[in-house]
Coordinates of C-alpha atoms in Angstrom, one line a residue:
Chain A
M1 CA -76.8 -4.9 -23.4
R2 CA -78.1 -4.3 -19.4
R3 CA -74.6 -3.2 -18.3
R4 CA -73.4 -0.3 -19.9
S5 CA -69.5 -0.7 -21.4
N6 CA -67.6 2.3 -21.9
L7 CA -68.3 2.1 -25.4
Q8 CA -71.9 3.1 -24.9
K9 CA -71.1 5.6 -22.2
W10 CA -68.9 7.7 -24.8
L11 CA -69.1 6.7 -28.0
V12 CA -72.4 6.5 -28.7
P13 CA -73.2 10.2 -27.8
I14 CA -70.2 11.4 -29.3
L15 CA -71.3 9.3 -32.7
A16 CA -75.0 10.8 -31.9
V17 CA -73.9 14.3 -32.0
V18 CA -71.9 14.1 -34.9
V19 CA -74.9 12.7 -36.4
G20 CA -77.0 15.4 -35.4
L21 CA -74.7 18.2 -36.3
W22 CA -74.5 16.8 -39.6
S23 CA -78.4 17.7 -40.0
A24 CA -78.6 20.4 -37.9
V25 CA -75.6 22.4 -38.9
P26 CA -76.7 24.1 -42.7
I27 CA -79.9 24.7 -41.3
A28 CA -78.3 27.0 -38.1
W29 CA -76.1 28.3 -40.9
M30 CA -79.2 29.5 -42.9
L31 CA -80.8 31.0 -39.5
I32 CA -77.8 32.7 -39.0
T33 CA -77.0 33.8 -42.4
S34 CA -80.6 35.5 -42.2
L35 CA -79.5 37.5 -39.2
K36 CA -76.4 39.0 -40.6
P37 CA -76.0 42.2 -42.1
Q38 CA -74.9 41.9 -45.7
T39 CA -71.4 43.0 -45.0
A40 CA -71.0 40.0 -42.9
I41 CA -72.4 37.8 -45.6
R42 CA -70.2 38.5 -48.2
T43 CA -66.6 38.3 -46.5
S44 CA -65.2 35.3 -47.2
G45 CA -63.7 34.1 -43.6
I46 CA -66.3 32.4 -41.5
T47 CA -67.8 35.4 -39.1
L48 CA -70.0 34.3 -36.3
L49 CA -69.3 37.7 -34.3
F50 CA -71.9 40.1 -36.3
A51 CA -74.8 42.5 -34.8
P52 CA -77.8 40.4 -35.6
T53 CA -80.6 42.2 -37.7
L54 CA -84.2 41.9 -39.5
E55 CA -82.7 43.5 -42.4
N56 CA -82.6 40.2 -44.5
F57 CA -86.6 40.0 -43.5
S58 CA -87.9 43.4 -43.8
N59 CA -86.2 43.5 -47.6
L60 CA -87.8 40.2 -48.1
F61 CA -91.4 41.3 -47.5
F62 CA -90.9 45.3 -48.0
G63 CA -88.3 45.4 -50.9
G64 CA -89.0 45.2 -54.5
N65 CA -90.2 41.0 -54.3
K66 CA -93.9 40.6 -53.7
V67 CA -93.1 37.8 -51.2
G68 CA -96.1 38.8 -48.9
S69 CA -98.5 37.9 -52.0
F70 CA -96.4 34.7 -52.3
L71 CA -97.0 33.6 -48.8
V72 CA -101.0 34.3 -49.4
N73 CA -100.7 32.4 -52.3
S74 CA -98.8 29.3 -50.6
L75 CA -101.3 29.1 -47.8
V76 CA -104.3 29.1 -50.0
V77 CA -102.7 26.6 -52.3
S78 CA -101.7 24.2 -49.5
L79 CA -104.5 24.6 -47.3
V80 CA -107.4 24.1 -49.6
S81 CA -105.3 21.2 -51.3
T82 CA -105.0 19.6 -48.0
F83 CA -108.3 20.2 -46.6
I84 CA -109.9 18.6 -49.9
A85 CA -107.3 15.7 -49.7
V86 CA -107.5 14.7 -46.3
A87 CA -111.3 15.1 -46.3
L88 CA -111.7 12.8 -49.5
G89 CA -109.2 10.7 -48.3
C90 CA -110.7 9.9 -45.2
M91 CA -113.7 8.8 -46.6
A92 CA -112.2 6.7 -49.4
G93 CA -109.7 5.3 -47.3
Y94 CA -112.3 4.1 -44.9
G95 CA -113.9 2.8 -48.3
I96 CA -111.2 0.8 -49.1
A97 CA -110.2 -0.2 -45.8
H98 CA -114.0 -2.0 -45.6
W99 CA -114.4 -2.7 -48.8
R100 CA -114.3 -6.6 -49.8
S101 CA -114.6 -7.1 -53.2
R102 CA -112.5 -8.7 -55.9
H103 CA -111.5 -5.3 -57.4
S104 CA -110.0 -3.9 -54.2
K105 CA -106.3 -4.7 -54.7
G106 CA -106.7 -3.5 -58.1
L107 CA -108.0 -0.3 -56.8
S108 CA -105.1 -0.1 -54.4
F109 CA -102.5 -0.8 -57.2
W110 CA -104.3 2.1 -59.1
I111 CA -104.0 4.6 -56.1
I112 CA -100.3 3.9 -54.9
S113 CA -99.3 4.1 -58.8
T114 CA -100.7 7.7 -59.0
R115 CA -98.8 9.1 -55.7
M116 CA -95.7 7.1 -57.0
A117 CA -96.0 8.7 -61.4
P118 CA -92.7 10.4 -61.7
I119 CA -93.5 14.5 -61.3
A120 CA -92.2 15.2 -64.7
A121 CA -94.1 12.7 -66.6
V122 CA -97.4 14.2 -65.0
I123 CA -96.5 17.6 -65.3
V124 CA -96.6 17.3 -69.2
P125 CA -99.9 16.3 -70.1
L126 CA -101.3 18.3 -67.1
F127 CA -99.9 21.2 -68.3
V128 CA -101.7 20.7 -71.7
M129 CA -104.7 20.1 -70.3
F130 CA -104.6 23.1 -68.1
R131 CA -103.8 25.0 -71.2
T132 CA -106.8 23.7 -72.6
V133 CA -109.1 25.0 -70.1
G134 CA -107.6 27.8 -68.8
L135 CA -106.0 26.5 -65.3
V136 CA -102.6 27.6 -66.4
N137 CA -101.6 30.4 -63.7
T138 CA -104.4 30.0 -61.7
L139 CA -104.8 29.2 -57.9
P140 CA -107.7 26.9 -58.6
G141 CA -104.8 25.2 -61.2
L142 CA -102.3 24.7 -58.3
I143 CA -104.7 23.7 -55.9
I144 CA -105.9 20.9 -58.4
A145 CA -102.2 20.0 -59.2
C146 CA -101.2 19.2 -55.3
L147 CA -104.4 16.9 -55.3
S148 CA -102.5 14.3 -57.8
F149 CA -99.8 13.8 -55.4
N150 CA -102.1 14.2 -52.0
L151 CA -105.1 12.5 -52.9
P152 CA -103.6 9.2 -53.6
F153 CA -101.4 9.8 -50.4
A154 CA -104.2 10.6 -48.1
I155 CA -106.4 7.9 -49.7
W156 CA -103.9 5.2 -48.9
L157 CA -102.3 6.6 -45.6
M158 CA -106.2 6.5 -44.1
S159 CA -107.1 3.6 -45.2
A160 CA -103.7 2.2 -43.3
F161 CA -104.8 4.1 -40.8
F162 CA -108.5 2.6 -40.4
Q163 CA -107.2 -0.6 -40.8
Q164 CA -105.2 -0.1 -37.4
V165 CA -108.7 0.9 -35.4
P166 CA -109.5 -2.5 -33.7
K167 CA -112.4 -4.3 -35.3
S168 CA -113.9 -4.9 -32.0
I169 CA -114.4 -1.3 -31.3
E170 CA -116.4 -1.2 -35.1
E171 CA -118.5 -4.6 -34.5
A172 CA -119.2 -3.6 -30.8
A173 CA -120.9 -0.1 -32.3
L174 CA -123.1 -1.8 -34.8
V175 CA -123.9 -4.7 -32.5
D176 CA -125.2 -1.2 -30.6
G177 CA -127.7 -0.6 -33.5
C178 CA -125.5 1.9 -35.1
N179 CA -125.7 1.8 -39.2
K180 CA -122.7 2.2 -41.5
F181 CA -122.5 5.8 -41.7
R182 CA -122.4 6.1 -37.6
G183 CA -119.9 3.4 -37.4
F184 CA -117.6 5.8 -40.2
W185 CA -118.5 8.9 -38.4
S186 CA -119.0 8.6 -35.0
V187 CA -116.5 5.5 -34.2
A188 CA -114.0 5.1 -36.9
L189 CA -113.0 9.0 -37.5
P190 CA -112.7 9.7 -33.8
V191 CA -110.5 7.0 -32.7
S192 CA -108.1 8.1 -36.0
R193 CA -107.6 11.6 -34.8
P194 CA -104.0 11.2 -34.8
G195 CA -103.8 9.4 -38.1
I196 CA -105.9 12.2 -39.8
I197 CA -103.7 15.1 -38.2
T198 CA -100.6 13.3 -39.4
T199 CA -101.9 13.0 -42.6
A200 CA -103.1 16.5 -42.9
V201 CA -99.5 17.5 -42.0
L202 CA -97.6 15.5 -44.5
C203 CA -100.1 16.4 -47.1
L204 CA -99.3 20.6 -46.1
V205 CA -95.7 19.4 -46.0
F206 CA -95.9 18.2 -49.6
S207 CA -97.8 21.0 -51.3
W208 CA -96.3 23.8 -49.1
N209 CA -92.8 22.6 -50.4
D210 CA -93.7 21.8 -54.0
Y211 CA -91.7 23.4 -56.4
A212 CA -92.0 21.3 -59.8
F213 CA -95.6 21.7 -60.2
S214 CA -96.0 25.2 -59.3
S215 CA -93.2 26.2 -61.6
A216 CA -94.9 24.3 -64.4
L217 CA -98.2 25.2 -64.1
G218 CA -98.1 28.3 -62.0
G219 CA -97.1 31.8 -63.1
P220 CA -96.7 35.4 -62.1
N221 CA -100.0 35.9 -60.5
T222 CA -99.5 32.6 -58.8
S223 CA -95.9 32.2 -57.2
T224 CA -96.0 30.5 -54.3
L225 CA -92.9 30.4 -51.6
P226 CA -90.5 27.9 -53.4
M227 CA -90.9 29.4 -56.8
A228 CA -90.1 33.1 -55.1
A229 CA -86.9 31.2 -54.5
G230 CA -86.1 30.3 -57.8
A231 CA -87.3 33.8 -59.1
L232 CA -84.0 35.1 -56.7
V233 CA -81.6 32.7 -57.8
T234 CA -82.3 33.9 -61.4
Q235 CA -81.6 37.5 -60.9
S236 CA -77.8 38.5 -61.4
G237 CA -76.1 37.3 -58.6
I238 CA -77.5 35.6 -55.1
D239 CA -78.9 37.7 -52.3
W240 CA -77.8 34.9 -49.8
G241 CA -79.0 37.2 -47.2
L242 CA -82.6 37.1 -48.7
L243 CA -82.6 33.8 -49.7
S244 CA -81.9 32.9 -46.5
A245 CA -84.8 34.9 -44.7
L246 CA -86.7 33.3 -47.1
G247 CA -85.7 29.5 -46.7
V248 CA -86.2 30.2 -42.9
V249 CA -89.9 31.6 -43.6
V250 CA -90.4 28.6 -45.9
A251 CA -88.7 26.4 -43.2
T252 CA -90.2 27.4 -40.0
P253 CA -93.9 26.2 -40.1
M254 CA -93.2 22.7 -41.7
L255 CA -90.6 21.9 -39.0
I256 CA -92.7 23.3 -36.4
A257 CA -95.8 21.1 -38.1
G258 CA -93.7 18.2 -38.7
L259 CA -92.2 17.9 -34.9
A260 CA -95.8 18.3 -33.7
V261 CA -96.7 14.9 -35.3
R262 CA -93.5 12.7 -34.6
R263 CA -95.0 9.9 -33.1
H264 CA -96.8 9.3 -36.1
L265 CA -94.0 10.4 -38.6
V266 CA -93.0 6.8 -39.6
T267 CA -96.6 5.4 -40.1
G268 CA -97.0 8.5 -42.3
L269 CA -94.0 8.5 -44.3
S270 CA -93.8 5.0 -44.9
L271 CA -97.3 5.2 -46.3
G272 CA -98.7 3.2 -43.5
A273 CA -96.3 0.2 -44.0
V274 CA -94.6 0.7 -40.7
T275 CA -96.3 1.8 -37.1
G276 CA -94.8 2.6 -33.9
E277 CA -91.9 5.2 -33.2
Chain B
M1 CA -96.8 -12.4 -43.5
S2 CA -99.6 -15.2 -42.5
A3 CA -101.9 -12.6 -41.8
A4 CA -101.7 -11.1 -45.1
V5 CA -102.2 -14.3 -46.9
E6 CA -105.4 -14.9 -44.4
A7 CA -107.2 -11.5 -45.1
R8 CA -106.9 -11.9 -49.0
P9 CA -110.6 -12.2 -50.2
T10 CA -110.1 -14.0 -53.5
A11 CA -109.6 -17.6 -51.7
E12 CA -113.6 -17.1 -51.0
P13 CA -116.4 -18.9 -53.3
R14 CA -118.8 -16.2 -54.7
P15 CA -122.1 -16.2 -53.5
Q16 CA -124.2 -14.5 -55.9
L17 CA -128.1 -16.2 -55.3
R18 CA -127.7 -16.4 -51.3
G19 CA -130.0 -14.2 -49.6
K20 CA -127.6 -12.5 -47.1
P21 CA -124.6 -14.6 -46.3
T22 CA -122.5 -13.8 -43.5
K23 CA -119.1 -13.0 -45.7
E24 CA -120.7 -11.3 -48.6
R25 CA -118.6 -9.8 -51.2
H26 CA -119.4 -5.7 -51.7
G27 CA -120.0 -4.9 -55.0
F28 CA -120.7 -1.2 -56.3
R29 CA -123.8 -0.1 -54.9
T30 CA -122.4 -0.3 -50.8
F31 CA -122.0 2.2 -48.6
E32 CA -118.2 1.8 -48.7
F33 CA -118.0 2.0 -52.6
A34 CA -120.5 5.4 -52.1
L35 CA -117.6 6.8 -49.8
M36 CA -114.8 6.1 -52.4
A37 CA -116.9 7.6 -55.5
P38 CA -116.2 10.9 -54.9
A39 CA -112.0 10.6 -54.1
L40 CA -112.0 8.2 -57.0
L41 CA -113.8 10.3 -59.5
V42 CA -111.1 13.0 -59.0
L43 CA -108.2 10.7 -58.9
G44 CA -109.6 9.6 -62.2
L45 CA -109.8 12.9 -63.9
L46 CA -106.3 13.3 -62.6
S47 CA -104.6 10.2 -63.3
L48 CA -106.3 8.5 -66.5
I49 CA -106.7 11.5 -68.5
P50 CA -103.4 12.6 -68.6
F51 CA -102.3 9.1 -69.1
V52 CA -104.2 8.4 -72.3
M53 CA -103.4 12.2 -73.3
L54 CA -99.9 11.1 -72.7
I55 CA -99.8 7.8 -75.0
A56 CA -102.0 10.1 -77.7
M57 CA -98.9 12.9 -77.3
S58 CA -96.1 10.5 -77.8
F59 CA -98.1 9.5 -81.4
S60 CA -98.4 13.5 -82.0
K61 CA -96.9 16.4 -83.3
V62 CA -98.1 18.7 -80.5
K63 CA -98.7 22.6 -80.6
T64 CA -99.5 24.7 -77.8
L65 CA -99.6 28.0 -79.1
G66 CA -102.8 29.2 -79.9
G67 CA -104.5 26.7 -78.5
V68 CA -103.1 23.3 -78.0
S69 CA -103.6 20.8 -81.1
L70 CA -102.1 17.3 -81.8
E71 CA -101.5 16.4 -85.3
F72 CA -100.6 12.3 -86.0
A73 CA -96.9 12.1 -86.4
G74 CA -96.6 7.7 -86.4
L75 CA -93.6 6.8 -84.5
D76 CA -92.1 9.8 -85.3
N77 CA -91.7 10.8 -81.4
W78 CA -90.5 7.3 -80.2
T79 CA -87.7 6.8 -83.2
A80 CA -86.6 10.0 -82.1
V81 CA -86.3 9.7 -78.3
L82 CA -85.2 5.6 -78.7
G83 CA -82.3 6.8 -81.3
D84 CA -81.2 10.1 -79.4
G85 CA -78.1 9.0 -77.7
S86 CA -77.8 11.8 -75.3
V87 CA -81.9 10.1 -73.7
W88 CA -79.9 7.2 -73.3
A89 CA -77.0 8.8 -71.5
S90 CA -79.5 10.6 -69.1
W91 CA -80.8 7.3 -68.6
G92 CA -77.2 5.9 -67.5
R93 CA -77.0 9.0 -65.5
S94 CA -80.3 8.6 -63.6
L95 CA -79.1 5.1 -63.1
V96 CA -75.9 6.3 -61.3
Y97 CA -78.0 8.7 -59.6
F98 CA -80.7 6.8 -58.3
S99 CA -78.3 3.8 -57.1
S100 CA -76.1 5.9 -55.2
I101 CA -79.2 8.1 -53.5
V102 CA -80.7 4.6 -52.7
I103 CA -77.4 3.0 -51.5
L104 CA -75.9 5.6 -49.5
E105 CA -79.3 6.4 -47.8
M106 CA -79.8 2.9 -46.7
A107 CA -76.5 2.6 -45.5
L108 CA -75.9 5.8 -43.6
G109 CA -79.8 5.5 -42.6
F110 CA -78.9 2.2 -40.9
V111 CA -75.9 3.6 -39.1
F112 CA -77.8 6.9 -38.1
A113 CA -80.5 4.4 -36.7
V114 CA -78.1 2.4 -35.0
I115 CA -76.5 5.4 -33.3
L116 CA -79.5 6.7 -32.0
H117 CA -81.1 3.2 -30.7
N118 CA -78.2 2.9 -28.4
L119 CA -78.0 6.4 -27.1
L120 CA -79.7 6.0 -23.9
R121 CA -80.1 9.9 -22.8
G122 CA -81.7 12.5 -24.7
R123 CA -82.5 10.4 -27.7
S124 CA -85.9 11.8 -28.4
V125 CA -84.1 15.6 -28.7
M126 CA -81.6 13.9 -30.7
L127 CA -84.0 12.2 -33.1
S128 CA -85.9 15.3 -33.7
L129 CA -82.5 17.2 -34.6
V130 CA -81.7 14.3 -37.4
L131 CA -85.2 14.4 -38.6
L132 CA -85.1 18.3 -39.7
P133 CA -83.8 18.3 -42.8
M134 CA -86.7 16.0 -44.6
F135 CA -89.2 19.0 -43.6
L136 CA -87.4 21.2 -46.0
A137 CA -88.6 22.3 -49.6
P138 CA -86.0 20.2 -51.8
V139 CA -86.1 23.3 -53.7
M140 CA -84.5 25.2 -50.7
V141 CA -82.2 22.3 -50.0
G142 CA -80.8 22.7 -53.4
L143 CA -80.2 26.5 -52.7
L144 CA -78.9 25.6 -49.6
G145 CA -76.6 23.2 -50.8
R146 CA -75.2 26.0 -53.2
F147 CA -74.8 28.6 -50.6
M148 CA -72.8 25.7 -48.1
L149 CA -70.7 24.6 -51.2
D150 CA -70.2 28.2 -52.7
S151 CA -66.2 28.8 -53.5
T152 CA -65.9 32.1 -51.9
I153 CA -68.5 32.3 -48.9
G154 CA -69.5 28.3 -48.1
L155 CA -69.3 27.5 -45.1
Y156 CA -68.5 23.7 -46.3
A157 CA -66.5 24.9 -49.4
Q158 CA -64.2 26.6 -46.8
L159 CA -63.9 23.3 -44.8
M160 CA -63.0 21.9 -47.8
Q161 CA -60.6 24.3 -48.9
A162 CA -58.8 24.3 -45.5
L163 CA -58.5 20.3 -46.1
G164 CA -56.7 21.1 -49.7
L165 CA -60.1 19.8 -51.4
D166 CA -61.2 21.4 -54.6
T167 CA -64.2 23.8 -54.2
D168 CA -65.9 25.0 -57.1
V169 CA -68.3 21.5 -57.0
F170 CA -71.0 22.6 -59.2
A171 CA -69.0 23.8 -62.1
K172 CA -66.8 20.4 -62.5
T173 CA -68.1 17.3 -64.5
S174 CA -66.6 15.1 -62.3
T175 CA -67.7 16.7 -58.8
A176 CA -71.2 18.0 -60.0
L177 CA -73.4 14.5 -59.9
P178 CA -71.1 13.6 -56.7
A179 CA -72.4 17.2 -54.8
V180 CA -76.3 16.7 -56.2
I181 CA -76.3 13.3 -54.9
M182 CA -74.8 14.5 -51.6
I183 CA -77.4 16.9 -51.0
D184 CA -80.2 14.3 -51.7
V185 CA -78.4 12.2 -49.2
W186 CA -78.5 14.9 -46.6
E187 CA -82.4 15.6 -46.9
W188 CA -83.4 12.3 -47.0
T189 CA -81.2 10.0 -44.9
P190 CA -83.0 10.7 -41.9
L191 CA -86.5 9.5 -43.3
V192 CA -84.4 5.7 -43.6
A193 CA -83.3 6.4 -40.4
L194 CA -86.4 7.3 -38.8
I195 CA -87.9 3.9 -40.3
M196 CA -84.8 1.9 -39.7
L197 CA -85.4 3.3 -35.7
A198 CA -88.7 1.9 -36.2
G199 CA -87.4 -1.7 -36.7
L200 CA -84.7 -1.4 -34.3
T201 CA -86.6 -0.5 -31.4
S202 CA -89.4 -3.6 -32.7
V203 CA -86.9 -6.2 -32.3
P204 CA -87.9 -7.8 -28.8
P205 CA -85.0 -7.1 -26.5
A206 CA -85.1 -10.6 -24.9
T207 CA -83.8 -12.3 -28.1
L208 CA -80.7 -10.1 -28.0
E209 CA -80.0 -10.5 -24.7
A210 CA -80.2 -14.1 -24.7
A211 CA -77.2 -13.7 -27.9
S212 CA -75.4 -11.5 -25.6
V213 CA -75.6 -14.3 -22.6
D214 CA -74.7 -17.0 -25.4
G215 CA -71.8 -14.7 -25.9
A216 CA -72.2 -12.5 -29.4
G217 CA -70.8 -9.6 -29.8
F218 CA -72.6 -6.2 -30.5
L219 CA -71.7 -6.2 -34.4
R220 CA -73.3 -10.4 -34.8
R221 CA -76.2 -9.3 -32.6
L222 CA -77.0 -6.5 -34.9
F223 CA -76.7 -8.4 -38.2
F224 CA -77.7 -11.8 -37.1
I225 CA -80.8 -10.9 -35.1
A226 CA -81.6 -7.7 -35.5
V227 CA -80.9 -7.4 -39.3
P228 CA -83.1 -10.6 -40.2
Q229 CA -85.8 -9.6 -38.0
M230 CA -85.9 -6.1 -39.4
M231 CA -86.2 -7.5 -43.3
P232 CA -89.7 -6.1 -43.6
V233 CA -89.1 -2.5 -42.2
I234 CA -85.9 -2.4 -44.7
L235 CA -87.7 -3.1 -47.8
V236 CA -89.8 -0.5 -46.7
A237 CA -87.4 2.0 -46.6
L238 CA -85.9 1.2 -49.6
L239 CA -89.2 1.1 -51.7
V240 CA -90.1 4.3 -50.3
R241 CA -87.1 6.0 -51.4
S242 CA -86.6 4.5 -54.5
M243 CA -90.2 6.0 -55.6
D244 CA -89.1 9.5 -54.5
A245 CA -85.9 9.4 -55.9
I246 CA -87.4 8.8 -59.2
R247 CA -90.0 11.2 -59.1
Y248 CA -87.9 14.3 -57.4
Y249 CA -85.7 16.7 -59.5
D250 CA -86.1 19.8 -57.6
I251 CA -82.4 19.8 -56.1
I252 CA -80.8 19.6 -59.6
T253 CA -82.8 22.4 -60.7
A254 CA -81.9 24.6 -57.7
T255 CA -78.5 23.5 -58.2
T256 CA -76.6 22.9 -61.8
N257 CA -80.0 22.0 -63.4
G258 CA -78.4 19.8 -65.5
G259 CA -74.9 20.7 -66.3
P260 CA -71.9 21.2 -66.6
A261 CA -72.0 19.7 -69.8
D262 CA -74.7 17.4 -69.1
S263 CA -72.9 15.6 -66.2
T264 CA -76.1 16.1 -64.1
K265 CA -79.1 15.8 -66.6
I266 CA -80.7 12.9 -65.1
I267 CA -83.6 12.1 -67.2
P268 CA -86.8 14.2 -65.5
I269 CA -84.4 16.9 -66.4
R270 CA -84.1 16.1 -70.0
L271 CA -87.9 15.4 -70.2
Y272 CA -88.6 18.7 -68.7
E273 CA -86.2 20.6 -70.9
M274 CA -87.6 19.0 -74.0
A275 CA -91.4 20.0 -73.0
F276 CA -90.4 23.3 -71.6
R277 CA -87.1 25.1 -73.0
F278 CA -86.5 23.6 -75.9
N279 CA -88.6 24.5 -79.2
N280 CA -91.3 22.1 -77.9
Q281 CA -90.7 18.7 -78.4
I282 CA -93.8 17.8 -76.6
G283 CA -94.5 14.8 -78.3
R284 CA -91.1 13.5 -77.0
A285 CA -91.6 14.5 -73.4
A286 CA -94.7 12.2 -73.5
V287 CA -92.4 9.1 -74.9
V288 CA -90.0 9.7 -72.0
G289 CA -92.7 10.2 -69.5
L290 CA -93.9 7.0 -70.6
T291 CA -91.1 5.1 -70.1
M292 CA -90.6 6.7 -66.9
L293 CA -94.0 5.5 -66.1
V294 CA -93.1 2.0 -66.4
F295 CA -90.5 1.7 -64.2
S296 CA -92.5 3.4 -61.3
I297 CA -95.4 1.1 -62.1
V298 CA -93.3 -1.8 -61.8
L299 CA -92.0 -0.6 -58.6
A300 CA -95.4 0.3 -57.1
N301 CA -96.4 -3.3 -58.1
I302 CA -93.8 -4.4 -55.7
F303 CA -95.2 -2.0 -53.3
V304 CA -98.4 -3.4 -53.1
K305 CA -97.3 -7.0 -53.5
V306 CA -95.3 -6.7 -50.1
F307 CA -97.2 -4.2 -48.5
G308 CA -100.7 -3.5 -49.5
E309 CA -102.6 -6.6 -48.1
K310 CA -104.2 -5.6 -44.6
G311 CA -101.9 -6.0 -41.7
A312 CA -98.8 -7.2 -43.6
A313 CA -95.4 -6.2 -42.3
H314 CA -96.8 -4.0 -39.5
V315 CA -94.1 -3.9 -37.5
T316 CA -95.6 -2.8 -33.6
N317 CA -93.6 -1.1 -31.1
V318 CA -93.5 -4.0 -28.5
A319 CA -95.0 -2.0 -25.2
G320 CA -92.2 -1.0 -22.5
D321 CA -89.0 -1.6 -24.5
K322 CA -88.0 2.3 -24.5
H323 CA -85.2 3.2 -22.7

């Protein structure tokens, strides 16, 4: 491995560029399309020369679609549900990581199985429940729906992060006279900050990107951005310029947030089963 | 794995009457459980009630107009669903969809990881670029796929046309399923690559070099030394992708919505239709939901068995092996 062969010098970079293009081209094309004037989108040739315009973005926010209020709904639902999930998840995750009981294995299994439950199977009873208590088409309803997948995720992941905290640190704190609460609040929590941030970002991504729950349990008053995308399609013909602009608006914050925690991403997305970059 | 066995608490005897044993077992009146209680309460409301309702609804005729009401219907829903050939066809299609997605993503993800691992310069930037698709909303990814493959204006459709391939992929029964599979593969292969890359970096370079000195070629080193050591990580990637491949159906909703002629109607799409689109067959949807749940519970069981224990399969990066 030490001597660089020609293979590693030339073939690997070329293949890496191919892999990069596979991922990046559709996203770049979406960005380019969002900046194109309508006429340049409709032509069937591949146009790369055009006068960039923000017309699609202004149509998106100031045209007939109330995308501004969808944006607010998306922000409220994802931020509030993420906050609740991470707060409860930190507490419960710490509890599970330290709870020695013959029930702890069963408990872990129950928690992970709620995260793995097929969305379609969960939506139906949730819809009936929400219908009974009047939560359909309300923001609290959507926040609760997001909790149904983000809470078990946050508990499970935070428990994995807390298990990585070296035992010696916590034991030292107890020897120094910390009680259990201080051990959690002043030792484990600060040490696990990267884990908490990663968990929060992933919860945010999941709830921000959710379409299945919000389309089944939401309604005209509670449309989120992904639902707006669905709505743009059902109208006669698809306005790709508008849709690309919406795609850029939906994707950009999540791309930034996701790449910001890239170092811990693999731990988060493998539910804590794999660590290291 | 030995760490997992060691940490298992069930092997200890139960100290019940002793005053303060050093290795006490924890009960429900402890600080640890108090911390868990609020979350467990919320999760209980959000998972146990729906589960019980799902069972109740599967034996009932459910009406949602003018207040929800359940009317006992015996095994009607069960016999209707189990005797419905089109539901079985959906299961078959789901199986094809599911296994294609998982196999393609595992294989491509492995290749991507090997390429990135051997990249000496700019690995970090390239990895960031590769990871982009998985942060996109699946419904947007579906729509983006439609846009890229649109037969008149799509960028990829035009490239395909230039190669003499058929373009109207979502309109034909033979190409619709492969198209939605490829869209999912586009979005989630980066995740598999990311996990596999972590596995590859954790293989000690010394063993690889030793093998290299012994004359083992690149492929032999990869498959006979790296892959066996990566097995736990490969399994994690497999489980993570399996569970999501069953969970999500946004991409299909946004592209074909089950069509044309049911060729992409996988089981969650069928369930959704039963519950929300066609004359309110919520009871039948509940039956389908329960059968899906069984599948995912089996999967969750495997997940916990293999990775739920403390310290199991934690692949930590060996310090200083970064290029």
